[in-house]
Short mmCIF file of C-alpha atoms in Angstrom, two decimals:
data_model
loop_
_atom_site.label_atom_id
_atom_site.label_comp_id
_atom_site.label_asym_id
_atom_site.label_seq_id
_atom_site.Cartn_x
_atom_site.Cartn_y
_atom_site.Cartn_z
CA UNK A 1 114.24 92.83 79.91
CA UNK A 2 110.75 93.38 79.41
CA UNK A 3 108.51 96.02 82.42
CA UNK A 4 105.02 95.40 83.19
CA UNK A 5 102.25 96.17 86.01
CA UNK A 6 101.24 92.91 88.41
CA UNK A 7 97.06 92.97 88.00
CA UNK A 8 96.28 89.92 89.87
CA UNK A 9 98.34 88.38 92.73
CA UNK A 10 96.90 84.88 93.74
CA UNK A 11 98.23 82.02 95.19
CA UNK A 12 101.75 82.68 95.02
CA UNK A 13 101.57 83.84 91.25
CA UNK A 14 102.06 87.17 90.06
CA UNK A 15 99.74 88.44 87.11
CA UNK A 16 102.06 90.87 85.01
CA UNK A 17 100.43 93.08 82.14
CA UNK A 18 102.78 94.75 79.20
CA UNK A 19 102.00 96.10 75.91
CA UNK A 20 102.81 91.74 74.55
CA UNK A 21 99.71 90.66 76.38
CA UNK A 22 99.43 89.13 80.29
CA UNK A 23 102.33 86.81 81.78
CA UNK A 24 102.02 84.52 85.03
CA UNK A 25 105.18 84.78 86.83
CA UNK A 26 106.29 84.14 90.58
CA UNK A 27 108.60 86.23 92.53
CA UNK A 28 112.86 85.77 92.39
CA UNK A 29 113.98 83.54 94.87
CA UNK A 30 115.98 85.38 96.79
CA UNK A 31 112.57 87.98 97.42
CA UNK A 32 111.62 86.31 100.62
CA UNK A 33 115.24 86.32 101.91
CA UNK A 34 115.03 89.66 101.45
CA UNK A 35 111.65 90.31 102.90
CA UNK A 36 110.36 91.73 99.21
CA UNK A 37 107.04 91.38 98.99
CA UNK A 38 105.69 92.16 95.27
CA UNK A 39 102.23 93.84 95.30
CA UNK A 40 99.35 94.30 92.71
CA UNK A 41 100.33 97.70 91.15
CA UNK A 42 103.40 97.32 91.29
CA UNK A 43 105.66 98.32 88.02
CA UNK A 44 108.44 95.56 87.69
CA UNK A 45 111.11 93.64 85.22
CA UNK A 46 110.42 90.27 84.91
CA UNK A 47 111.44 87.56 82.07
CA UNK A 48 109.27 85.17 80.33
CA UNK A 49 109.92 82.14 78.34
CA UNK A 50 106.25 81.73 77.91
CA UNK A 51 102.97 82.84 79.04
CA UNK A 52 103.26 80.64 82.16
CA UNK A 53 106.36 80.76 83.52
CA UNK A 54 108.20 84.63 84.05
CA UNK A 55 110.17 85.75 87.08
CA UNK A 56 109.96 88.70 88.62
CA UNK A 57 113.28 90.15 89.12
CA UNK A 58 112.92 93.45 89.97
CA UNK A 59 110.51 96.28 91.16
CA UNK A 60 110.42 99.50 90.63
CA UNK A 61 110.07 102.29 93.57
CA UNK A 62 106.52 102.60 94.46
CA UNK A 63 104.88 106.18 95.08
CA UNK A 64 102.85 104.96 98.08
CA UNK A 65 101.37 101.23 99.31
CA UNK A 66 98.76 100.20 101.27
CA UNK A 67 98.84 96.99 103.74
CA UNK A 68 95.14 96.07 103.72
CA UNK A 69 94.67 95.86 100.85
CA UNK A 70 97.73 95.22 99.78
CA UNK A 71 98.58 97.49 96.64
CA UNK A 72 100.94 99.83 95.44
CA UNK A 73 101.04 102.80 93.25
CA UNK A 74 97.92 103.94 93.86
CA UNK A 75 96.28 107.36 92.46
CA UNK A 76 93.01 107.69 94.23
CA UNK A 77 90.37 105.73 96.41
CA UNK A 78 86.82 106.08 95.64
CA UNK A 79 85.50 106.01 99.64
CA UNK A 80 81.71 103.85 99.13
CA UNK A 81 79.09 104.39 101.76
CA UNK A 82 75.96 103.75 101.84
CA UNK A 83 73.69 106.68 103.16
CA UNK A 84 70.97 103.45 104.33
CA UNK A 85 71.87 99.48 104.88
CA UNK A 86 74.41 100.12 106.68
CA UNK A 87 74.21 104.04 107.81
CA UNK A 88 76.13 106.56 106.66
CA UNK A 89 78.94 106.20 109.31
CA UNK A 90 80.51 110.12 109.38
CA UNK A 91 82.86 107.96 111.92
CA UNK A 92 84.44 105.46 109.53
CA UNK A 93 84.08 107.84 106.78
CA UNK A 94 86.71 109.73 108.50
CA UNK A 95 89.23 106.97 109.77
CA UNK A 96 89.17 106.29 106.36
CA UNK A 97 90.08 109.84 104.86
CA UNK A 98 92.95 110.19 107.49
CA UNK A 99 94.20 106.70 105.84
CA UNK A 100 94.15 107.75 102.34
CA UNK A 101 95.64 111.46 103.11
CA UNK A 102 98.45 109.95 105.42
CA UNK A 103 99.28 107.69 101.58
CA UNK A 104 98.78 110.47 99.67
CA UNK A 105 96.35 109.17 97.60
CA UNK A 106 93.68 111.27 96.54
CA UNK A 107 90.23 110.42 97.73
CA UNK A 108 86.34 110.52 96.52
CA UNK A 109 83.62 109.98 98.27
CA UNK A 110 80.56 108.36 96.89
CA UNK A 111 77.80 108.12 98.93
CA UNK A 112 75.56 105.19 97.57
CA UNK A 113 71.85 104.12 98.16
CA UNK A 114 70.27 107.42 98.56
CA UNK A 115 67.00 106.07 97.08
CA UNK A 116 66.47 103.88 100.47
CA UNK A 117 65.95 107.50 102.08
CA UNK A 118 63.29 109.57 103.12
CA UNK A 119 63.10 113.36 102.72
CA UNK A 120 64.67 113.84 106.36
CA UNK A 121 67.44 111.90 106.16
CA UNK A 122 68.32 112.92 102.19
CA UNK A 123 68.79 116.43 103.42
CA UNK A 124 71.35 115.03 106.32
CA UNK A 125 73.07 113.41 103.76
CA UNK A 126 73.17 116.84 101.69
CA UNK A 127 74.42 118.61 104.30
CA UNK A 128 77.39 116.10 104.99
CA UNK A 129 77.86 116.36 100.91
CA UNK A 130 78.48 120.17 101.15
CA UNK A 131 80.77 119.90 104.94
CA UNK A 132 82.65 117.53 102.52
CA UNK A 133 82.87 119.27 99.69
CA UNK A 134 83.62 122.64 101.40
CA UNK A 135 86.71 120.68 103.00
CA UNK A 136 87.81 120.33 99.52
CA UNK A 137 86.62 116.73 98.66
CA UNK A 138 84.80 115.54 95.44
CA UNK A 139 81.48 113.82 96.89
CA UNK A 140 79.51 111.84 94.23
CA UNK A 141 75.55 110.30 95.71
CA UNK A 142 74.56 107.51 94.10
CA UNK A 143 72.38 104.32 93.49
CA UNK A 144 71.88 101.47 91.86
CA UNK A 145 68.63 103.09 90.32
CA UNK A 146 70.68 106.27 89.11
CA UNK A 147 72.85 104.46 86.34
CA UNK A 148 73.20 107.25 84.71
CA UNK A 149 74.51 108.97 88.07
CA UNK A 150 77.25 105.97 88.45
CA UNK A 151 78.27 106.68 84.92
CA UNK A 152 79.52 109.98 86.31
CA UNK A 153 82.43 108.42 87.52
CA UNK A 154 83.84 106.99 84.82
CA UNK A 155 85.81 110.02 84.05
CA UNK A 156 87.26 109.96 87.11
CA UNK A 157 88.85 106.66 86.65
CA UNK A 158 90.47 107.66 83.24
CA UNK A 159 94.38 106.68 83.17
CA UNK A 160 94.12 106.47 87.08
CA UNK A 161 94.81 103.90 89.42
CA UNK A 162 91.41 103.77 91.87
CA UNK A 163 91.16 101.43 95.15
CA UNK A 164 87.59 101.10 96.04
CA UNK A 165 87.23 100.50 99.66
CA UNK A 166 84.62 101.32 102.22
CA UNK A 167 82.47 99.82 104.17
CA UNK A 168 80.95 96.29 103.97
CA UNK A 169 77.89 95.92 102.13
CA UNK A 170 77.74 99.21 100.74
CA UNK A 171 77.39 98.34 97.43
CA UNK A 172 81.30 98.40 95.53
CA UNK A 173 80.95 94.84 93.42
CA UNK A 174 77.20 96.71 92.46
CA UNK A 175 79.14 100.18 91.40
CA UNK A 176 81.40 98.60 89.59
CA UNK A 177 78.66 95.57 87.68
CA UNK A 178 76.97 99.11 86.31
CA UNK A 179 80.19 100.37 85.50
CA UNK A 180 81.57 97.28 83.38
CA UNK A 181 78.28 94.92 83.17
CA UNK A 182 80.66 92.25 82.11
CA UNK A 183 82.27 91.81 85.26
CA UNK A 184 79.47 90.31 86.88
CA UNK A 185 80.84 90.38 90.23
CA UNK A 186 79.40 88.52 93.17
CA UNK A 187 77.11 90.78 95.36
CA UNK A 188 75.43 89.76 98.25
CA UNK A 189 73.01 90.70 101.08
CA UNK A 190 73.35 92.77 104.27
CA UNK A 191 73.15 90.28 106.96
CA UNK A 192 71.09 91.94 109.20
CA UNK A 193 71.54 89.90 111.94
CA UNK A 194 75.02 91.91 112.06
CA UNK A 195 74.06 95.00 110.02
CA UNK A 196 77.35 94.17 107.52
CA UNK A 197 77.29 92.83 104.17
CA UNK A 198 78.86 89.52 103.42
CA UNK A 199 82.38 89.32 102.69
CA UNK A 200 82.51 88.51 98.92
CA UNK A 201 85.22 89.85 97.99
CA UNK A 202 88.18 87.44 97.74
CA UNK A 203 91.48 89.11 96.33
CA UNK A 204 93.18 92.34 95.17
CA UNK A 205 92.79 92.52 91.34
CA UNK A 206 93.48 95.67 88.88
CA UNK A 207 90.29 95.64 86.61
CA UNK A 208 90.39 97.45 83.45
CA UNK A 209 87.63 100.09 83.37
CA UNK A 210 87.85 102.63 80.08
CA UNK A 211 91.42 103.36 80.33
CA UNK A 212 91.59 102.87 83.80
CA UNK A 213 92.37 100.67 86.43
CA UNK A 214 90.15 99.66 89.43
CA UNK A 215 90.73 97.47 92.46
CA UNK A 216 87.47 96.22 94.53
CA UNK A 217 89.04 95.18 97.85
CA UNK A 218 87.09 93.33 100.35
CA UNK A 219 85.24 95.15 102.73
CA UNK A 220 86.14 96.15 106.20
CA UNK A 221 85.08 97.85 109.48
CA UNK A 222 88.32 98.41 110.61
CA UNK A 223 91.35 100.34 110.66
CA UNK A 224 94.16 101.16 113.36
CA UNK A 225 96.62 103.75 112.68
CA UNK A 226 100.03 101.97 112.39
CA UNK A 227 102.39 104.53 110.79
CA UNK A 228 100.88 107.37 112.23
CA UNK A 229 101.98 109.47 114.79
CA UNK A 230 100.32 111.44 117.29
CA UNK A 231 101.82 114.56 116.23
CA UNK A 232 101.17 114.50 112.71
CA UNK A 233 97.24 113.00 112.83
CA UNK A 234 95.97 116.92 112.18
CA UNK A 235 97.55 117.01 109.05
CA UNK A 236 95.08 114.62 107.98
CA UNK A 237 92.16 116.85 108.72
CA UNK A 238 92.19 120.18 105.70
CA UNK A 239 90.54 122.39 107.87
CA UNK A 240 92.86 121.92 110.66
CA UNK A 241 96.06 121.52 108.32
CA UNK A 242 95.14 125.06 107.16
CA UNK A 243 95.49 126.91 110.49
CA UNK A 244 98.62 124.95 112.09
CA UNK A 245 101.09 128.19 111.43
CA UNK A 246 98.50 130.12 113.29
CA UNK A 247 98.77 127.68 116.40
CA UNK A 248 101.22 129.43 119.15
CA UNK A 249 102.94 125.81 119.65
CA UNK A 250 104.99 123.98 117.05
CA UNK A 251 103.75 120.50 117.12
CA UNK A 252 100.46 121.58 119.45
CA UNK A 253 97.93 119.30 119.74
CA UNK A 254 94.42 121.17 119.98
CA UNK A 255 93.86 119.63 122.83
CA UNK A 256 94.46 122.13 126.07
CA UNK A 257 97.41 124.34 124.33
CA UNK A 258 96.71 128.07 125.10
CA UNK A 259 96.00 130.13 121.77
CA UNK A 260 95.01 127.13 119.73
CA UNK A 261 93.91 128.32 116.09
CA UNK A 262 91.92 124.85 115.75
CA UNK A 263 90.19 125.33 119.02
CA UNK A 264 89.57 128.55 118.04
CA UNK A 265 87.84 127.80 114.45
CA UNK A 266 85.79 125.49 116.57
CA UNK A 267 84.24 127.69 118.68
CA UNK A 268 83.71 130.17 115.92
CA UNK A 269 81.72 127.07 114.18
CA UNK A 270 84.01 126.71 110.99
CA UNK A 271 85.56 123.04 112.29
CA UNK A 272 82.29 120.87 112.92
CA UNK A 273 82.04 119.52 116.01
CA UNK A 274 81.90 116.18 115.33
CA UNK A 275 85.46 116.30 112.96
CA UNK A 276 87.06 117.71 116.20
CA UNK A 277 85.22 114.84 118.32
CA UNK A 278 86.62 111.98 115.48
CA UNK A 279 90.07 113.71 115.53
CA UNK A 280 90.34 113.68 119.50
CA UNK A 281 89.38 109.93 119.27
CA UNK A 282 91.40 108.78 117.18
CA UNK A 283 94.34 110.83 118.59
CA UNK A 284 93.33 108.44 121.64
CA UNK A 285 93.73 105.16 119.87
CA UNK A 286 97.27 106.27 118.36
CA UNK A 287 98.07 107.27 121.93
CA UNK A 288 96.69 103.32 123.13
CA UNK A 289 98.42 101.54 120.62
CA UNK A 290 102.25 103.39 121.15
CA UNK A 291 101.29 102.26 124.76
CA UNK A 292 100.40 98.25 123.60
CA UNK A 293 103.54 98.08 121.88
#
């Protein structure tokens, strides 16, 4: 039986890709019984008569998935943010990191549209750069007007699986038009009635960039922590990860626990304030939602 990767999942057909080309197949029938829900990444056995009518019949065990968007099998996300149009959001930023570190995926950050800045706010965005990068995370600035700059990435995205996600109307479909000009992928204005881009983005589709593959997923402005626990949310952060043994408590909190190594590192200035402020707050909303259900 032949194995292939789904690249495109739309309207209840599955896109597979093998070494004999691309095959449009739909799931086995007994998948929904069994509440089997193929994905785009996903590596899986299928048969073909033709190029138009395959079966999935099997898949095989995915390394991670995410639900929105939905994808499995993914190596890295490349985190876009504009620094301008919308603001650099240190906030979402964040919420997004703890996401991609709970899936272990790896993640990048590319800050785009620095050339909308002035001299001020470029040196903010430097400083969040090297907080970032002395964390431990790649952090790429870009623009549309830096090509060459974009073109940076491409190594990154050699024989790698990359989900690009951020924030609406930061620029992804743009990134990825200078990347592979003959995508020509819709891009569209901030509305700045709402200060968020408009949703062009339509589906979850593996694009072949150099050797790699790339998913643009829509935007969103949005996350809640489902899978997460309370308990396990510092993990997420490096610089807290690093000094857990040193906490007095197994399983403390850094919240009021005497002889707290993260509360400790805080007041000695090497956690930033406002990573301690994000990480309180979103230990709130895990707290809120185990209440909800």
């Amino acid at each position: 039986m032949p194995v292939g990767k789904i690249v495109k999942s739309l309207s209840g057909f599955y896109y597979v890709v093998n070494e004999d080309g691309l095959f449009q197949c739909r799931g086995r029938g007994n998948f929904r019984k069994r509440k089997i829900t193929p994905l785009v990444g996903d590596e899986v056995v299928f048969e073909a008569e033709n190029r138009t009518d395959g079966y999935i019949l099997e898949i095989n065990e995915r390394k991670n998935e995410l639900i929105r968007p939905p994808i499995a099998n993914v190596d890295q996300a490349l985190l876009v943010f504009s620094a301008s149009e919308p603001k650099f959001s240190p906030l979402l930023l964040n919420k997004f990191l703890v996401h991609i570190e709970a899936n272990h995926i790896e993640p990048i950050i590319c800050i785009s549209k620095i050339d909308l800045l002035d001299d001020q706010l470029k040196h903010e965005i430097e400083q969040y750069r090297q907080e970032y990068e002395d964390l431990g995370y790649k952090v790429i600035i870009t623009s549309i007007e830096l090509k060459e700059k974009i073109k940076d990435l491409l190594p990154l995205l050699e024989n790698r699986i990359t989900v690009f996600a951020g924030q609406s109307g930061v620029g992804k479909s743009s990134l990825l038009n200078v990347l592979k000009p003959d995508l020509q992928l819709e891009t569209n204005e901030i509305s700045t009635h709402l200060g968020r881009g408009k949703h062009t983005t339509r589906h979850v589709e593996l694009i072949p960039i150099g050797s790699g593959l790339v998913a643009d997923t829509p935007g969103f402005s949005s996350l809640d922590f489902t899978g997460i626990e309370a308990e396990e949310l510092s993990f997420y952060f490096p610089e807290m990860r690093e000094r857990l043994s040193d906490c007095k408590f197994r399983g403390c909190t850094h919240v009021s626990e005497p002889k707290c190594a993260v509360k400790e590192a805080l007041l000695e200035g090497d956690i930033k304030q406002y990573r301690y402020d994000h990480y309180l707050q979103f230990l709130d909303e895990i707290k809120e939602q185990k209440r909800r259900y």
